[in-house]
Short mmCIF file of C-alpha atoms and ligand atoms in Angstrom, two decimals:
data_model
loop_
_atom_site.label_atom_id
_atom_site.label_comp_id
_atom_site.label_asym_id
_atom_site.label_seq_id
_atom_site.Cartn_x
_atom_site.Cartn_y
_atom_site.Cartn_z
CA MET W 10 146.43 102.95 -46.02
CA ALA W 11 143.33 104.57 -47.48
CA ASP W 12 142.72 108.11 -46.30
CA ARG W 13 138.94 108.09 -46.70
CA ILE W 14 136.87 107.89 -43.55
CA ILE W 15 133.52 106.12 -43.83
CA ILE W 16 130.85 108.01 -41.91
CA PHE W 17 128.33 105.61 -40.35
CA ASP W 18 125.42 107.56 -38.94
CA THR W 19 123.39 105.97 -36.17
CA THR W 20 121.09 108.88 -35.32
CA LEU W 21 118.11 106.73 -36.27
CA ARG W 22 119.15 103.89 -33.94
CA ASP W 23 121.51 104.92 -31.10
CA GLY W 24 120.33 108.54 -31.40
CA GLU W 25 116.77 107.41 -30.98
CA GLN W 26 117.81 105.74 -27.71
CA SER W 27 118.13 109.22 -26.14
CA PRO W 28 115.43 109.32 -23.48
CA GLY W 29 112.14 110.57 -24.96
CA ALA W 30 113.58 111.01 -28.47
CA SER W 31 111.59 108.33 -30.26
CA MET W 32 110.66 109.10 -33.87
CA ASN W 33 107.76 107.86 -35.91
CA LYS W 34 108.03 106.24 -39.33
CA ALA W 35 107.48 109.42 -41.34
CA GLU W 36 110.02 111.34 -39.23
CA LYS W 37 112.58 108.58 -39.71
CA LEU W 38 112.10 108.61 -43.45
CA ARG W 39 112.42 112.38 -43.56
CA LEU W 40 115.64 112.23 -41.57
CA ALA W 41 117.02 109.38 -43.68
CA ARG W 42 116.45 111.50 -46.81
CA GLN W 43 118.31 114.38 -45.20
CA LEU W 44 121.21 112.08 -44.21
CA GLU W 45 121.40 111.02 -47.85
CA LYS W 46 121.68 114.69 -48.83
CA LEU W 47 124.37 115.13 -46.19
CA LYS W 48 126.14 112.24 -47.97
CA VAL W 49 126.84 109.96 -45.06
CA ASP W 50 128.08 106.58 -46.29
CA VAL W 51 125.99 104.32 -44.06
CA ILE W 52 122.87 104.86 -41.97
CA GLU W 53 121.86 102.53 -39.22
CA ALA W 54 118.13 102.76 -39.80
CA GLY W 55 117.03 100.83 -36.71
CA PHE W 56 116.88 97.64 -34.70
CA PRO W 57 114.07 95.73 -36.42
CA ILE W 58 113.52 93.00 -33.81
CA THR W 59 112.60 95.58 -31.15
CA SER W 60 109.19 96.56 -32.51
CA GLN W 61 106.91 96.27 -35.50
CA GLY W 62 107.18 100.07 -35.92
CA ASP W 63 110.97 99.94 -36.12
CA PHE W 64 110.82 97.04 -38.58
CA GLU W 65 108.45 98.99 -40.84
CA ALA W 66 110.56 102.15 -40.64
CA VAL W 67 113.75 100.28 -41.62
CA SER W 68 111.94 98.54 -44.42
CA LEU W 69 110.46 101.79 -45.76
CA ILE W 70 113.84 103.57 -45.64
CA SER W 71 115.48 100.63 -47.43
CA LYS W 72 113.03 100.95 -50.30
CA GLU W 73 113.01 104.75 -50.52
CA VAL W 74 116.53 105.95 -49.75
CA ARG W 75 118.83 104.51 -52.38
CA GLY W 76 122.00 106.58 -52.28
CA LEU W 77 123.69 105.00 -49.27
CA THR W 78 124.19 101.76 -47.35
CA VAL W 79 121.31 100.90 -45.00
CA ALA W 80 122.32 98.93 -41.91
CA ALA W 81 120.04 97.18 -39.41
CA LEU W 82 121.16 96.12 -35.96
CA ALA W 83 120.75 92.57 -34.68
CA ARG W 84 121.90 90.71 -31.59
CA ALA W 85 123.97 87.62 -32.36
CA GLU W 86 120.82 85.53 -32.59
CA LYS W 87 119.17 83.90 -35.56
CA VAL W 88 115.74 85.53 -35.00
CA ASP W 89 117.27 89.01 -34.84
CA ILE W 90 119.39 88.45 -37.94
CA ASP W 91 116.44 87.06 -39.93
CA ARG W 92 114.28 90.02 -38.91
CA ALA W 93 117.05 92.51 -39.74
CA TRP W 94 117.53 90.99 -43.18
CA GLU W 95 113.79 90.93 -43.85
CA ALA W 96 113.74 94.69 -43.16
CA ILE W 97 116.74 95.67 -45.33
CA LYS W 98 116.63 93.14 -48.12
CA ASP W 99 115.27 95.68 -50.63
CA ALA W 100 117.93 98.30 -49.89
CA ALA W 101 120.29 99.29 -52.70
CA ASN W 102 123.16 98.27 -50.44
CA PRO W 103 122.04 96.43 -47.29
CA ARG W 104 124.27 95.72 -44.27
CA ILE W 105 123.59 93.44 -41.31
CA HIS W 106 125.15 94.76 -38.08
CA ILE W 107 125.60 92.08 -35.43
CA VAL W 108 126.51 92.92 -31.84
CA ILE W 109 127.51 90.89 -28.81
CA ALA W 110 129.35 91.94 -25.66
CA THR W 111 132.93 90.75 -25.24
CA SER W 112 134.14 92.17 -21.88
CA ASP W 113 134.44 89.73 -18.97
CA LEU W 114 132.09 91.96 -16.99
CA HIS W 115 129.32 91.59 -19.58
CA LEU W 116 130.04 87.89 -20.16
CA LYS W 117 129.77 87.09 -16.46
CA TYR W 118 126.82 89.23 -15.40
CA LYS W 119 124.81 89.89 -18.55
CA LEU W 120 125.33 87.02 -20.95
CA ARG W 121 126.31 84.38 -18.35
CA LYS W 122 128.52 82.74 -20.93
CA THR W 123 132.19 81.76 -21.07
CA ARG W 124 134.62 83.31 -23.53
CA ARG W 125 134.61 80.12 -25.57
CA GLU W 126 130.79 80.07 -25.73
CA VAL W 127 130.70 83.65 -26.96
CA LEU W 128 133.19 82.82 -29.73
CA GLU W 129 130.86 80.01 -30.81
CA VAL W 130 127.89 82.36 -30.81
CA ILE W 131 129.85 84.85 -32.97
CA GLN W 132 130.82 82.15 -35.43
CA ARG W 133 127.23 80.89 -35.75
CA ALA W 134 125.66 84.35 -35.99
CA VAL W 135 128.02 85.79 -38.60
CA SER W 136 127.86 82.59 -40.69
CA HIS W 137 124.08 82.80 -40.57
CA ALA W 138 124.12 86.44 -41.75
CA HIS W 139 126.57 85.44 -44.49
CA ARG W 140 123.83 83.39 -46.14
CA TYR W 141 122.07 86.68 -46.85
CA THR W 142 124.86 89.14 -47.62
CA THR W 143 128.59 89.71 -47.63
CA ASN W 144 128.15 93.17 -46.15
CA ILE W 145 128.36 92.28 -42.46
CA GLU W 146 129.49 94.45 -39.59
CA PHE W 147 130.38 92.85 -36.29
CA SER W 148 130.51 94.86 -33.03
CA THR W 149 132.22 93.89 -29.81
CA GLU W 150 130.03 95.64 -27.26
CA ASP W 151 132.02 97.08 -24.32
CA GLY W 152 135.08 96.62 -26.53
CA SER W 153 137.12 99.26 -24.71
CA ARG W 154 136.87 97.23 -21.49
CA THR W 155 137.64 93.91 -23.18
CA ASP W 156 140.97 92.09 -22.85
CA PRO W 157 142.77 93.01 -26.14
CA ASP W 158 143.80 89.39 -26.80
CA TYR W 159 140.21 88.22 -26.49
CA LEU W 160 138.96 91.20 -28.51
CA ALA W 161 141.30 90.16 -31.32
CA ARG W 162 140.09 86.54 -31.12
CA ALA W 163 136.47 87.70 -31.28
CA ALA W 164 137.28 89.88 -34.31
CA GLN W 165 139.23 87.08 -35.99
CA THR W 166 136.34 84.66 -35.47
CA ALA W 167 133.88 87.14 -37.00
CA ILE W 168 136.16 87.82 -39.98
CA LYS W 169 136.63 84.10 -40.63
CA ALA W 170 132.84 83.68 -40.64
CA GLY W 171 132.38 86.54 -43.13
CA ALA W 172 132.38 89.92 -41.34
CA THR W 173 133.81 92.74 -43.46
CA THR W 174 133.67 95.58 -40.91
CA ILE W 175 134.81 95.17 -37.30
CA ASN W 176 133.52 97.79 -34.91
CA ILE W 177 135.10 98.42 -31.51
CA PRO W 178 132.70 100.34 -29.28
CA ASP W 179 133.53 102.35 -26.20
CA THR W 180 130.03 101.50 -25.04
CA VAL W 181 130.14 103.27 -21.69
CA GLY W 182 132.39 106.18 -22.71
CA TYR W 183 135.17 105.02 -20.38
CA ALA W 184 138.27 105.16 -22.58
CA LEU W 185 140.84 107.92 -22.84
CA PRO W 186 142.02 109.01 -26.29
CA GLU W 187 145.56 107.61 -26.32
CA GLU W 188 144.47 104.39 -24.64
CA PHE W 189 141.61 103.86 -27.12
CA GLY W 190 143.77 104.58 -30.17
CA GLU W 191 146.38 102.12 -28.87
CA LEU W 192 143.67 99.48 -28.40
CA VAL W 193 142.58 99.84 -32.03
CA ARG W 194 146.19 99.56 -33.20
CA THR W 195 146.94 96.54 -30.98
CA VAL W 196 143.86 94.62 -32.10
CA ARG W 197 144.54 95.38 -35.75
CA GLU W 198 148.09 94.09 -35.38
CA LYS W 199 146.90 90.90 -33.73
CA VAL W 200 144.36 90.12 -36.45
CA SER W 201 145.91 88.52 -39.49
CA ALA W 202 143.18 89.54 -41.98
CA ASP W 203 143.61 93.21 -41.06
CA ASP W 204 143.90 94.37 -44.65
CA ARG W 205 140.62 92.73 -45.67
CA VAL W 206 138.40 94.45 -43.16
CA VAL W 207 137.40 97.98 -42.33
CA TRP W 208 138.07 98.87 -38.70
CA SER W 209 135.40 100.99 -37.12
CA VAL W 210 134.81 102.71 -33.78
CA HIS W 211 131.67 103.71 -31.92
CA CYS W 212 132.26 106.01 -28.94
CA HIS W 213 129.96 107.26 -26.22
CA ASN W 214 130.36 110.61 -24.55
CA ASP W 215 130.03 109.89 -20.84
CA LEU W 216 133.29 111.71 -20.09
CA GLY W 217 132.94 114.16 -22.97
CA LEU W 218 135.65 112.31 -24.95
CA ALA W 219 133.70 110.64 -27.76
CA VAL W 220 135.06 112.87 -30.54
CA ALA W 221 138.62 112.82 -29.14
CA ASN W 222 138.54 109.03 -28.81
CA SER W 223 137.22 108.65 -32.37
CA LEU W 224 139.95 110.93 -33.77
CA SER W 225 142.59 108.98 -31.89
CA ALA W 226 141.19 105.74 -33.33
CA VAL W 227 141.38 107.21 -36.84
CA HIS W 228 145.00 108.12 -36.17
CA HIS W 229 145.62 104.48 -35.27
CA GLY W 230 143.93 102.92 -38.29
CA ALA W 231 140.14 103.09 -37.89
CA ARG W 232 138.53 103.94 -41.24
CA GLN W 233 134.88 104.01 -40.23
CA VAL W 234 133.53 106.22 -37.46
CA GLU W 235 130.05 105.82 -36.03
CA VAL W 236 128.39 109.11 -35.21
CA THR W 237 125.08 110.83 -34.56
CA VAL W 238 123.87 114.27 -35.56
CA ASN W 239 124.19 116.71 -32.61
CA GLY W 240 125.88 113.84 -30.72
CA ILE W 241 122.54 112.54 -29.44
CA GLY W 242 122.31 108.97 -28.17
CA GLU W 243 122.14 106.67 -25.17
CA ARG W 244 122.93 108.57 -21.91
CA ALA W 245 125.44 111.37 -22.69
CA GLY W 246 125.25 110.54 -26.38
CA ASN W 247 127.63 109.48 -29.15
CA THR W 248 130.41 110.99 -31.24
CA SER W 249 128.94 114.09 -32.83
CA LEU W 250 128.93 113.93 -36.64
CA GLU W 251 129.42 117.65 -37.13
CA GLU W 252 132.26 117.91 -34.62
CA LEU W 253 134.14 114.95 -36.02
CA VAL W 254 133.75 116.04 -39.64
CA MET W 255 134.68 119.67 -38.99
CA ALA W 256 137.66 118.63 -36.83
CA LEU W 257 138.96 116.44 -39.66
CA HIS W 258 138.34 119.20 -42.17
CA THR W 259 139.82 122.03 -40.10
CA ARG W 260 142.91 120.10 -38.99
CA ARG W 261 143.62 118.30 -42.26
CA ASP W 262 147.19 119.59 -41.85
CA LEU W 263 147.64 117.02 -39.06
CA MET W 264 144.90 114.54 -39.99
CA PRO W 265 144.98 114.10 -43.76
CA TYR W 266 141.72 112.17 -44.07
CA SER W 267 138.68 113.01 -46.11
CA THR W 268 134.96 112.30 -45.78
CA LYS W 269 132.23 112.51 -48.40
CA ILE W 270 130.11 114.75 -46.16
CA GLU W 271 128.36 117.69 -47.84
CA LYS W 272 129.32 120.19 -45.15
CA LYS W 273 126.80 122.79 -46.27
CA GLN W 274 124.03 120.39 -45.20
CA ILE W 275 125.31 120.19 -41.62
CA TYR W 276 123.34 123.08 -40.19
CA SER W 277 119.98 122.12 -41.66
CA THR W 278 120.48 118.48 -40.66
CA SER W 279 121.28 119.54 -37.12
CA ARG W 280 118.13 121.69 -36.92
CA LEU W 281 115.99 118.93 -38.37
CA VAL W 282 117.23 116.40 -35.80
CA SER W 283 116.61 118.85 -33.00
CA ARG W 284 113.09 119.57 -34.23
CA ILE W 285 112.17 115.92 -34.73
CA THR W 286 113.59 114.65 -31.44
CA GLY W 287 112.76 117.73 -29.36
CA LEU W 288 116.35 117.72 -28.05
CA VAL W 289 117.31 121.38 -27.97
CA ILE W 290 120.85 122.24 -29.11
CA PRO W 291 122.76 124.00 -26.30
CA ALA W 292 123.83 127.52 -27.29
CA ASN W 293 127.49 126.67 -26.65
CA LYS W 294 127.43 123.39 -28.61
CA ALA W 295 130.48 123.16 -30.88
CA VAL W 296 129.88 123.79 -34.61
CA VAL W 297 126.05 124.09 -34.55
CA GLY W 298 125.20 125.94 -31.29
CA ALA W 299 123.65 129.41 -31.53
CA ASN W 300 126.81 130.96 -30.07
CA ALA W 301 129.27 128.96 -32.16
CA PHE W 302 129.89 131.94 -34.45
CA SER W 303 129.08 134.93 -32.30
CA HIS W 304 131.83 137.01 -30.79
CA GLU W 305 130.92 138.82 -27.61
CA SER W 306 134.15 140.28 -26.33
CA GLY W 307 135.17 143.64 -27.78
CA ILE W 308 138.73 142.45 -28.34
CA HIS W 309 137.47 139.45 -30.31
CA GLN W 310 135.04 141.55 -32.36
CA ASP W 311 137.79 143.99 -33.20
CA GLY W 312 140.09 141.13 -34.22
CA VAL W 313 137.45 139.47 -36.40
CA LEU W 314 136.67 142.74 -38.15
CA LYS W 315 140.35 143.24 -38.94
CA LYS W 316 141.00 139.64 -39.94
CA ARG W 317 138.44 136.84 -39.49
CA ALA W 318 141.12 134.19 -38.89
CA THR W 319 142.20 135.89 -35.66
CA TYR W 320 139.31 134.34 -33.74
CA GLU W 321 137.37 132.25 -36.25
CA ILE W 322 138.47 128.80 -37.39
CA LEU W 323 135.15 127.91 -39.05
CA THR W 324 132.67 130.13 -40.82
CA PRO W 325 128.87 129.82 -40.71
CA ARG W 326 129.01 129.43 -44.47
CA ASP W 327 131.11 126.22 -44.08
CA ILE W 328 128.13 124.43 -42.51
CA GLY W 329 125.43 126.06 -44.68
CA LEU W 330 124.17 128.45 -42.04
CA ASP W 331 123.46 131.14 -44.62
CA LYS W 332 121.24 128.89 -46.76
CA SER W 333 118.01 128.63 -44.83
CA ILE W 334 117.47 132.37 -45.12
CA LEU W 335 115.83 131.96 -48.53
CA VAL W 336 112.47 133.49 -47.84
CA LEU W 337 108.97 132.72 -49.06
CA GLY W 338 106.08 135.14 -48.49
CA LYS W 339 102.34 135.41 -48.99
CA HIS W 340 102.80 136.11 -52.69
CA SER W 341 104.78 132.93 -53.27
CA GLY W 342 102.81 130.53 -55.40
CA ARG W 343 102.24 126.81 -55.26
CA HIS W 344 105.07 126.12 -57.68
CA ALA W 345 107.72 127.96 -55.64
CA PHE W 346 106.44 126.28 -52.52
CA GLN W 347 106.54 122.84 -54.13
CA GLU W 348 110.10 123.47 -55.35
CA ARG W 349 111.16 124.43 -51.83
CA LEU W 350 109.65 121.23 -50.42
CA LYS W 351 111.58 119.24 -52.99
CA GLU W 352 114.82 120.98 -52.01
CA LEU W 353 114.09 120.15 -48.39
CA GLY W 354 113.68 116.49 -49.32
CA TYR W 355 109.90 116.05 -49.04
CA VAL W 356 107.88 114.06 -51.53
CA LEU W 357 104.23 114.61 -50.59
CA SER W 358 101.02 113.14 -51.93
CA PRO W 359 98.72 115.71 -53.62
CA GLU W 360 96.41 115.69 -50.54
CA ASP W 361 99.27 116.27 -48.09
CA MET W 362 100.69 118.92 -50.40
CA GLN W 363 97.34 120.73 -50.34
CA LYS W 364 97.15 120.56 -46.53
CA VAL W 365 100.64 121.96 -46.08
CA PHE W 366 100.15 124.63 -48.75
CA ASP W 367 96.95 125.82 -47.02
CA ARG W 368 98.80 126.03 -43.70
CA PHE W 369 101.66 127.88 -45.42
CA LYS W 370 99.23 130.48 -46.81
CA GLU W 371 97.66 130.95 -43.37
CA LEU W 372 101.09 131.43 -41.83
CA ALA W 373 102.31 133.75 -44.58
CA ASP W 374 99.30 135.98 -43.84
CA LYS W 375 100.42 136.34 -40.23
CA LYS W 376 104.16 136.33 -40.74
CA LYS W 377 106.02 138.44 -43.30
CA GLU W 378 108.77 135.96 -44.10
CA VAL W 379 108.46 132.19 -44.06
CA VAL W 380 111.83 130.40 -43.92
CA ASN W 381 112.80 126.74 -44.16
CA GLU W 382 112.48 126.20 -40.41
CA ASP W 383 108.86 127.39 -40.53
CA ILE W 384 108.06 125.01 -43.37
CA GLU W 385 109.69 122.09 -41.53
CA ALA W 386 107.53 122.90 -38.50
CA LEU W 387 104.35 122.97 -40.60
CA ILE W 388 105.18 119.60 -42.06
CA ALA W 389 105.97 118.19 -38.63
CA ASP W 390 102.51 119.33 -37.51
CA GLU W 391 100.53 118.25 -40.56
CA ILE W 392 102.25 115.24 -42.02
CA LEU W 393 104.77 113.67 -39.70
CA MET W 394 102.32 113.15 -36.86
CA ILE W 395 101.39 109.71 -35.64
CA PRO W 396 97.70 108.84 -36.01
CA ASP W 397 95.42 111.28 -34.18
CA THR W 398 93.39 109.51 -31.52
CA TYR W 399 92.76 113.00 -30.10
CA LYS W 400 92.45 115.97 -32.41
CA LEU W 401 92.17 119.62 -31.40
CA ILE W 402 89.10 121.22 -32.97
CA TYR W 403 88.67 124.41 -31.00
CA LEU W 404 90.47 126.30 -28.26
CA SER W 405 89.57 129.53 -26.54
CA VAL W 406 91.43 130.84 -23.51
CA ILE W 407 90.73 133.81 -21.28
CA SER W 408 93.62 135.05 -19.21
CA GLY W 409 95.10 138.26 -17.85
CA ASN W 410 96.23 139.86 -14.61
CA MET W 411 92.65 140.20 -13.27
CA ALA W 412 91.02 137.07 -14.73
CA VAL W 413 90.96 133.46 -13.56
CA PRO W 414 92.60 131.65 -16.50
CA THR W 415 89.83 129.67 -18.18
CA ALA W 416 90.00 127.40 -21.22
CA THR W 417 87.26 126.01 -23.43
CA VAL W 418 88.47 123.08 -25.48
CA LYS W 419 86.80 120.95 -28.11
CA ILE W 420 88.53 117.68 -29.02
CA GLU W 421 87.61 114.93 -31.42
CA VAL W 422 88.10 111.59 -29.63
CA ASN W 423 87.79 108.64 -32.01
CA GLY W 424 85.28 110.53 -34.15
CA GLU W 425 83.23 111.91 -31.22
CA ILE W 426 83.38 115.66 -30.48
CA ILE W 427 83.71 116.49 -26.78
CA GLN W 428 83.75 120.01 -25.36
CA LYS W 429 84.59 121.08 -21.81
CA ALA W 430 85.78 124.14 -19.90
CA GLY W 431 88.26 124.33 -17.03
CA PHE W 432 90.53 126.54 -14.94
CA GLY W 433 94.17 126.67 -14.05
CA VAL W 434 96.86 128.82 -12.49
CA GLY W 435 97.81 130.12 -15.94
CA PRO W 436 96.45 129.83 -19.49
CA ILE W 437 98.54 126.76 -20.33
CA ASP W 438 97.66 125.03 -17.07
CA ALA W 439 93.97 125.77 -17.74
CA THR W 440 94.31 124.31 -21.27
CA PHE W 441 96.06 121.13 -20.08
CA ASN W 442 93.59 120.66 -17.18
CA THR W 443 90.69 120.94 -19.60
CA ILE W 444 92.26 118.46 -22.01
CA ASN W 445 92.71 116.07 -19.06
CA LYS W 446 89.03 116.53 -18.19
CA ILE W 447 88.11 115.42 -21.70
CA ILE W 448 90.61 112.58 -21.87
CA GLN W 449 89.78 111.14 -18.50
CA THR W 450 92.40 108.40 -18.56
CA CYS W 451 94.91 111.20 -18.16
CA THR W 452 93.52 113.04 -15.15
CA LYS W 453 95.60 111.13 -12.62
CA ALA W 454 97.89 109.02 -14.73
CA CYS W 455 99.67 111.63 -16.90
CA LYS W 456 102.49 113.70 -15.50
CA LEU W 457 103.96 116.68 -17.31
CA VAL W 458 107.71 116.11 -16.94
CA SER W 459 108.98 119.08 -18.89
CA PHE W 460 107.73 121.97 -20.97
CA SER W 461 109.71 124.30 -23.22
CA VAL W 462 108.90 126.99 -25.75
CA ASN W 463 111.30 128.09 -28.44
CA ALA W 464 110.92 130.54 -31.28
CA ILE W 465 111.37 128.65 -34.53
CA THR W 466 112.93 131.67 -36.18
CA GLY W 467 113.84 135.16 -34.99
CA GLY W 468 111.55 138.21 -34.88
CA MET W 469 108.37 139.27 -33.05
CA ASP W 470 106.18 137.29 -35.46
CA ALA W 471 108.12 134.02 -35.07
CA GLN W 472 106.20 130.76 -34.70
CA GLY W 473 106.45 129.15 -31.28
CA GLN W 474 107.58 125.54 -31.06
CA VAL W 475 106.45 123.86 -27.85
CA ASN W 476 107.98 120.58 -26.66
CA VAL W 477 106.47 118.70 -23.75
CA ARG W 478 107.50 115.45 -22.13
CA VAL W 479 104.65 113.49 -20.60
CA GLU W 480 104.91 110.39 -18.43
CA ARG W 481 102.30 107.67 -18.11
CA ASP W 482 102.88 104.20 -16.64
CA GLY W 483 106.63 104.75 -16.52
CA LYS W 484 106.84 105.69 -20.22
CA ILE W 485 108.04 109.17 -21.16
CA VAL W 486 107.10 110.53 -24.57
CA LEU W 487 107.83 113.75 -26.39
CA GLY W 488 105.02 115.87 -27.80
CA LYS W 489 105.57 118.72 -30.25
CA GLY W 490 103.38 121.47 -31.57
CA SER W 491 103.94 124.71 -33.37
CA ASP W 492 101.76 127.72 -34.02
CA SER W 493 102.06 131.47 -34.10
CA ASP W 494 100.02 131.39 -30.86
CA ILE W 495 101.96 129.63 -28.10
CA ILE W 496 98.89 128.47 -26.14
CA THR W 497 97.60 126.73 -29.27
CA ALA W 498 101.12 125.32 -29.84
CA SER W 499 101.08 124.04 -26.24
CA ALA W 500 97.69 122.34 -26.68
CA LYS W 501 98.92 120.71 -29.90
CA ALA W 502 102.12 119.54 -28.19
CA TYR W 503 100.23 118.06 -25.24
CA LEU W 504 97.79 116.24 -27.52
CA ASN W 505 100.68 115.03 -29.67
CA ALA W 506 102.25 113.47 -26.55
CA LEU W 507 98.94 111.82 -25.61
CA ASN W 508 98.58 110.51 -29.16
CA ARG W 509 102.07 109.04 -28.94
CA LEU W 510 101.19 107.30 -25.66
CA GLU W 511 98.12 105.80 -27.33
CA TYR W 512 100.24 104.74 -30.30
CA LEU W 513 102.80 103.08 -28.01
CA LYS W 514 100.04 101.24 -26.17
CA LYS W 515 99.02 99.68 -29.48
CA ASN W 516 102.58 99.26 -30.83
CA PRO W 517 104.74 98.37 -27.82
CA ILE W 518 108.53 98.46 -28.10
CA LYS W 519 110.16 95.33 -26.75
CA LYS W 520 112.87 96.17 -24.20
CA LEU W 521 116.06 94.20 -24.85
O1 LIG O 1 127.29 101.40 -27.68
C1 LIG O 1 127.33 100.29 -28.25
O2 LIG O 1 128.11 99.40 -27.90
C2 LIG O 1 126.40 100.07 -29.34
C3 LIG O 1 126.60 98.87 -30.21
C4 LIG O 1 125.30 98.33 -30.71
C5 LIG O 1 127.51 99.21 -31.35
O3 LIG O 1 125.54 100.90 -29.59
ZN1 LIG O 2 126.08 102.87 -28.72
#
């Protein structure tokens, strides 16, 4: 049995299903490039039938990111499969990923089909995909709650029709490790073409067991694991890439399997995903959390100073945590800056390059040291934005312990400049109220669901990154903004959210 584990990253698809974590086309491409640097084997770039935006993002990634397999998700329906293929057909190595539920619960209440009917659908769908490619993955949704005999029949049907990877999902995160591993082994034993297919698992983290279940599946013969960076994904998320990879690496004494992952890219990938999605990494998150390598107790500190291995099983260096400290300053020239962008995976047009370089120079004047995280934030602000229906032109805020917080805001709305002033209980409230006055559709309809400020890097002169979640008509979107002034960052974040709402109005996502 091969000892190489294929890492299938679905941050761009299942990860994007985290509430409020939607990404635009440019952000998806940026992340796909980083996943290529991380050396994942497969990326699931999206679910093309769900929206025109997703279709375009998958198609763009397929053309631009050549060093890995690009998968697109499709339900077991001809229209979905055709659309998926259309999006990935230019990829260096395209894969169609077909999914249909197989548990009796889903058959009865969701699909309203019999077991026999579902087998027919599988046969038709996989055969249809086989006209396009031989690289076909078939997923048995709610696999962990499916009768193992039927699961094996579904897998066998898909293999006979041309599937080369069979994925067993624990869709609702219900399984326990030993039980799930046993299920993988049982199904493999029941399927006669076992040696011709790659067995894969896709675990959700509802009970906090996604990584444990995936490891157990590997122990019982799975050779592809589906993961997301930082474990983001539907509800409680998916198997975390960094935890799975570092567990395999650290305990290779008991689990002698390798991955192709470039571990030194783990930290920067994790930060990038957090910045793009606005999903903050908890300080105690395994492997990439801020506290993952800090020792608080005196006994631990003493032990680590005497011998690291006493309390440390991983080092920051293992995941590339020391790398982003390479500093640029106000004397750094265009060439050094351009080189750094290249290293970070950005290929910018000369106009975009100029915009970002100007912003870098402005920032370097205010801040002594500009690190990778700062540059990523500048690019997120300047380049990765969705089209600006509303653009901040001017902001002035008066606040203090004796003043009524007052904001004067000038915004360009579809080419027209509008200026207004307003009050609030604090400077940010005054800014948001004034923006709402200008964008009148928001006065009643928009609700600020959450607001958070984080320092992008350490130090008193750090840039502030503001994330807001805004709700309108039942849709929640994330808005992001960064600036060395946090009120300006807040205004940018709020406008970014409103721009996303406008974008979604014009490019609706079909709910499946
Ligand atoms: O959780 C799930 O079952 C899925 C499938 C599409 C693999 O995401
Ligand atoms: Zn899933």
